[in-house]
Amino acid sequence: IYSMNLFYWTLKILGAIGMIGLCRSLGASRGASTFAAIAVIFSSIWAHEQYVLPVYHTLTWIPWCLWAMERWVKRPNLQSACLLGAACAVVFLSGYPQGLHGMIIYAFATLLVIPFQTKSRCEWTLTWRRRVTLALIASAIGVGLAAVQILPLLELVGLSHREAGIDVSFAGLTPLTSYFRGFLVTYYTSNASYFPGTGSLLVCIVASCALIFPIPARIKGHILATLLLISLGMERASPLFRFVYDHHWLPGLHYFRQMVIYLGIAAIGVAVVAAFAIDGFVHWVTHRGEVPTRPRQMAARYLIFAGFWTWALLSLEINRILALHFAVVALAGVVVFALFRMRKVNQLAPALCLILAIEIVMLRLHPFNFFDRSLFAKPPGVTAIQAIPDWREFKVMTGSLAGTAGL
């Protein structure tokens, strides 16, 4: 109990390493990958999920699992299949099976764009037999390594009140606008107008720039997966969730009483897209003569981009926290312009990392506290007992509420 906050910081470091590995495997630069890692680890939704250790523990390993999947997509061989199976087992054994459910949905959704991409479609057409075989091997490894937990669960499931499924616990209580605001603005109160999401206007604006600047074809799959997980995480506030849930289109969905963890997985996708938007801008500036542009298509994208953000910003409540977000975005805009004028746009990613760190220190660092050293001081009652020669014969009863909180 007393070292719990230190353990959370350890999980933060592990999660950040997984995010950097995921972005690097997709082809992002070091600076952009670091930006994505910081954005996820200090997002509002990941901070919110710390109140249940198994949920946060599971979230920590999902970037690693997606990293292993990208290795398998890029190099479909026995080694990558084994790594993918082992990574899935780690996510499952972390203690919150819904995390693996959401990760599988995300991973599968990233593959749905492949039939619409000529190069990827041709490659998968030639290798589909190998990929199916390796996917089965990965599944067998994952199930085998997780069997120590799966087998007891199969015995106990018949005793559970969820055996036939369960309704969503808080369905209809959170409006769509609260989820939307939670992605753009940090808010740590009981204010129902903000449901935790990415919690950063800067990160979301940067990610939306993927609509304008060139990004790899593979990242389009991550955009689709991110939008899908956001829709599922918003529960009945989302029309897509209501349709999928009511028509039983997604196996396993009815065994979970809340969908918040899907928003945590979606935050990973938002950060990945933001990383490639940064690299896309740098590439566009440095290779403007080589990047093909279609005037009408680009004009439509600019119009959508400007129209969305005009509507989004006007729909937010004006308060001190939003003012700080505006100040951070304005600072980022000034820095981008300055780097562009000085022809040092290759320094954009480190600069944005620093600006995001400033935002985190101002808005999202306060929930993570450490206990004071005086907590470990020996109580006077214990000192008095240990002064008695046969003090080891004393029986001890704790008055801590840790057991009740754990239950």
mmCIF file of N, CA and C in Angstrom, residues 2-57:
data_model
loop_
_atom_site.group_PDB
_atom_site.id
_atom_site.type_symbol
_atom_site.label_atom_id
_atom_site.label_comp_id
_atom_site.label_asym_id
_atom_site.label_seq_id
_atom_site.Cartn_x
_atom_site.Cartn_y
_atom_site.Cartn_z
ATOM 1 N N TYR A 2 1.901 1.290 0.870
ATOM 2 C CA TYR A 2 2.696 2.505 1.010
ATOM 3 C C TYR A 2 3.578 2.781 -0.204
ATOM 4 N N SER A 3 3.934 1.747 -0.960
ATOM 5 C CA SER A 3 4.801 1.957 -2.131
ATOM 6 C C SER A 3 3.996 2.048 -3.426
ATOM 7 N N MET A 4 2.665 2.125 -3.310
ATOM 8 C CA MET A 4 1.825 2.057 -4.512
ATOM 9 C C MET A 4 2.146 3.170 -5.498
ATOM 10 N N ASN A 5 2.324 4.392 -5.016
ATOM 11 C CA ASN A 5 2.574 5.495 -5.951
ATOM 12 C C ASN A 5 3.904 5.331 -6.670
ATOM 13 N N LEU A 6 4.905 4.780 -5.995
ATOM 14 C CA LEU A 6 6.179 4.506 -6.663
ATOM 15 C C LEU A 6 5.976 3.466 -7.760
ATOM 16 N N PHE A 7 5.115 2.485 -7.503
ATOM 17 C CA PHE A 7 4.834 1.453 -8.507
ATOM 18 C C PHE A 7 4.162 2.067 -9.731
ATOM 19 N N TYR A 8 3.283 3.052 -9.515
ATOM 20 C CA TYR A 8 2.632 3.724 -10.639
ATOM 21 C C TYR A 8 3.659 4.440 -11.515
ATOM 22 N N TRP A 9 4.647 5.053 -10.889
ATOM 23 C CA TRP A 9 5.680 5.727 -11.680
ATOM 24 C C TRP A 9 6.492 4.707 -12.471
ATOM 25 N N THR A 10 6.718 3.534 -11.900
ATOM 26 C CA THR A 10 7.401 2.471 -12.637
ATOM 27 C C THR A 10 6.577 2.060 -13.855
ATOM 28 N N LEU A 11 5.264 1.931 -13.665
ATOM 29 C CA LEU A 11 4.392 1.594 -14.791
ATOM 30 C C LEU A 11 4.405 2.698 -15.852
ATOM 31 N N LYS A 12 4.492 3.951 -15.410
ATOM 32 C CA LYS A 12 4.570 5.047 -16.374
ATOM 33 C C LYS A 12 5.797 4.908 -17.273
ATOM 34 N N ILE A 13 6.921 4.579 -16.676
ATOM 35 C CA ILE A 13 8.156 4.419 -17.451
ATOM 36 C C ILE A 13 8.019 3.260 -18.436
ATOM 37 N N LEU A 14 7.466 2.153 -17.971
ATOM 38 C CA LEU A 14 7.276 0.999 -18.852
ATOM 39 C C LEU A 14 6.315 1.328 -19.988
ATOM 40 N N GLY A 15 5.224 2.022 -19.673
ATOM 41 C CA GLY A 15 4.271 2.401 -20.703
ATOM 42 C C GLY A 15 4.882 3.346 -21.728
ATOM 43 N N ALA A 16 5.719 4.266 -21.261
ATOM 44 C CA ALA A 16 6.382 5.202 -22.176
ATOM 45 C C ALA A 16 7.331 4.469 -23.114
ATOM 46 N N ILE A 17 8.058 3.496 -22.592
ATOM 47 C CA ILE A 17 8.956 2.709 -23.444
ATOM 48 C C ILE A 17 8.157 1.979 -24.518
ATOM 49 N N GLY A 18 7.023 1.409 -24.130
ATOM 50 C CA GLY A 18 6.178 0.720 -25.098
ATOM 51 C C GLY A 18 5.655 1.655 -26.171
ATOM 52 N N MET A 19 5.273 2.888 -25.777
ATOM 53 C CA MET A 19 4.785 3.856 -26.754
ATOM 54 C C MET A 19 5.879 4.255 -27.729
ATOM 55 N N ILE A 20 7.082 4.492 -27.224
ATOM 56 C CA ILE A 20 8.188 4.856 -28.111
ATOM 57 C C ILE A 20 8.492 3.712 -29.071
ATOM 58 N N GLY A 21 8.492 2.486 -28.559
ATOM 59 C CA GLY A 21 8.734 1.333 -29.423
ATOM 60 C C GLY A 21 7.666 1.187 -30.490
ATOM 61 N N LEU A 22 6.394 1.410 -30.120
ATOM 62 C CA LEU A 22 5.301 1.319 -31.082
ATOM 63 C C LEU A 22 5.464 2.354 -32.191
ATOM 64 N N CYS A 23 5.715 3.608 -31.807
ATOM 65 C CA CYS A 23 5.849 4.671 -32.811
ATOM 66 C C CYS A 23 7.071 4.455 -33.695
ATOM 67 N N ARG A 24 8.175 4.019 -33.096
ATOM 68 C CA ARG A 24 9.386 3.792 -33.886
ATOM 69 C C ARG A 24 9.195 2.642 -34.868
ATOM 70 N N SER A 25 8.469 1.601 -34.449
ATOM 71 C CA SER A 25 8.227 0.475 -35.351
ATOM 72 C C SER A 25 7.351 0.882 -36.528
ATOM 73 N N LEU A 26 6.521 1.902 -36.331
ATOM 74 C CA LEU A 26 5.684 2.416 -37.410
ATOM 75 C C LEU A 26 6.441 3.377 -38.321
ATOM 76 N N GLY A 27 7.610 3.851 -37.845
ATOM 77 C CA GLY A 27 8.439 4.738 -38.668
ATOM 78 C C GLY A 27 8.498 6.173 -38.199
ATOM 79 N N ALA A 28 8.029 6.483 -36.996
ATOM 80 C CA ALA A 28 8.078 7.852 -36.487
ATOM 81 C C ALA A 28 9.494 8.202 -36.040
ATOM 82 N N SER A 29 9.802 9.485 -36.034
ATOM 83 C CA SER A 29 11.107 9.943 -35.566
ATOM 84 C C SER A 29 11.206 9.815 -34.050
ATOM 85 N N ARG A 30 12.419 9.955 -33.532
ATOM 86 C CA ARG A 30 12.605 9.837 -32.078
ATOM 87 C C ARG A 30 11.849 10.939 -31.331
ATOM 88 N N GLY A 31 11.966 12.167 -31.832
ATOM 89 C CA GLY A 31 11.296 13.273 -31.159
ATOM 90 C C GLY A 31 9.787 13.134 -31.168
ATOM 91 N N ALA A 32 9.230 12.759 -32.311
ATOM 92 C CA ALA A 32 7.781 12.590 -32.415
ATOM 93 C C ALA A 32 7.312 11.421 -31.553
ATOM 94 N N SER A 33 8.102 10.363 -31.488
ATOM 95 C CA SER A 33 7.755 9.212 -30.644
ATOM 96 C C SER A 33 7.751 9.602 -29.174
ATOM 97 N N THR A 34 8.701 10.433 -28.786
ATOM 98 C CA THR A 34 8.746 10.914 -27.401
ATOM 99 C C THR A 34 7.519 11.762 -27.084
ATOM 100 N N PHE A 35 7.126 12.613 -28.021
ATOM 101 C CA PHE A 35 5.914 13.433 -27.847
ATOM 102 C C PHE A 35 4.707 12.531 -27.614
ATOM 103 N N ALA A 36 4.582 11.465 -28.416
ATOM 104 C CA ALA A 36 3.451 10.543 -28.272
ATOM 105 C C ALA A 36 3.468 9.858 -26.915
ATOM 106 N N ALA A 37 4.662 9.440 -26.470
ATOM 107 C CA ALA A 37 4.772 8.752 -25.174
ATOM 108 C C ALA A 37 4.343 9.664 -24.028
ATOM 109 N N ILE A 38 4.809 10.902 -24.056
ATOM 110 C CA ILE A 38 4.448 11.854 -22.998
ATOM 111 C C ILE A 38 2.941 12.126 -23.025
ATOM 112 N N ALA A 39 2.402 12.269 -24.233
ATOM 113 C CA ALA A 39 0.974 12.573 -24.373
ATOM 114 C C ALA A 39 0.106 11.483 -23.773
ATOM 115 N N VAL A 40 0.498 10.221 -23.942
ATOM 116 C CA VAL A 40 -0.301 9.107 -23.425
ATOM 117 C C VAL A 40 -0.124 8.953 -21.920
ATOM 118 N N ILE A 41 1.110 8.908 -21.474
ATOM 119 C CA ILE A 41 1.387 8.623 -20.063
ATOM 120 C C ILE A 41 0.797 9.680 -19.145
ATOM 121 N N PHE A 42 0.759 10.931 -19.611
ATOM 122 C CA PHE A 42 0.209 12.012 -18.787
ATOM 123 C C PHE A 42 -1.144 12.488 -19.312
ATOM 124 N N SER A 43 -1.849 11.614 -20.012
ATOM 125 C CA SER A 43 -3.204 11.965 -20.458
ATOM 126 C C SER A 43 -4.165 11.902 -19.272
ATOM 127 N N SER A 44 -5.268 12.606 -19.395
ATOM 128 C CA SER A 44 -6.261 12.622 -18.311
ATOM 129 C C SER A 44 -6.838 11.237 -18.061
ATOM 130 N N ILE A 45 -7.109 10.487 -19.130
ATOM 131 C CA ILE A 45 -7.766 9.195 -18.962
ATOM 132 C C ILE A 45 -6.839 8.192 -18.293
ATOM 133 N N TRP A 46 -5.538 8.224 -18.600
ATOM 134 C CA TRP A 46 -4.615 7.302 -17.938
ATOM 135 C C TRP A 46 -4.448 7.671 -16.470
ATOM 136 N N ALA A 47 -4.448 8.967 -16.166
ATOM 137 C CA ALA A 47 -4.404 9.382 -14.757
ATOM 138 C C ALA A 47 -5.680 8.953 -14.036
ATOM 139 N N HIS A 48 -6.809 9.091 -14.703
ATOM 140 C CA HIS A 48 -8.094 8.704 -14.121
ATOM 141 C C HIS A 48 -8.130 7.215 -13.802
ATOM 142 N N GLU A 49 -7.572 6.398 -14.668
ATOM 143 C CA GLU A 49 -7.636 4.945 -14.479
ATOM 144 C C GLU A 49 -6.681 4.440 -13.405
ATOM 145 N N GLN A 50 -5.892 5.315 -12.806
ATOM 146 C CA GLN A 50 -4.993 4.868 -11.738
ATOM 147 C C GLN A 50 -5.742 4.454 -10.476
ATOM 148 N N TYR A 51 -7.012 4.823 -10.376
ATOM 149 C CA TYR A 51 -7.732 4.481 -9.144
ATOM 150 C C TYR A 51 -8.005 2.982 -9.052
ATOM 151 N N VAL A 52 -7.853 2.237 -10.138
ATOM 152 C CA VAL A 52 -7.951 0.774 -10.099
ATOM 153 C C VAL A 52 -6.654 0.212 -10.689
ATOM 154 N N LEU A 53 -5.826 -0.352 -9.839
ATOM 155 C CA LEU A 53 -4.501 -0.803 -10.275
ATOM 156 C C LEU A 53 -4.549 -1.803 -11.426
ATOM 157 N N PRO A 54 -5.407 -2.832 -11.412
ATOM 158 C CA PRO A 54 -5.411 -3.776 -12.537
ATOM 159 C C PRO A 54 -5.705 -3.103 -13.885
ATOM 160 N N VAL A 55 -6.560 -2.077 -13.886
ATOM 161 C CA VAL A 55 -6.864 -1.373 -15.133
ATOM 162 C C VAL A 55 -5.618 -0.655 -15.642
ATOM 163 N N TYR A 56 -4.963 0.072 -14.733
ATOM 164 C CA TYR A 56 -3.776 0.833 -15.147
ATOM 165 C C TYR A 56 -2.634 -0.105 -15.517
ATOM 166 N N HIS A 57 -2.507 -1.188 -14.777
ATOM 167 C CA HIS A 57 -1.468 -2.180 -15.072
ATOM 168 C C HIS A 57 -1.676 -2.757 -16.469
#
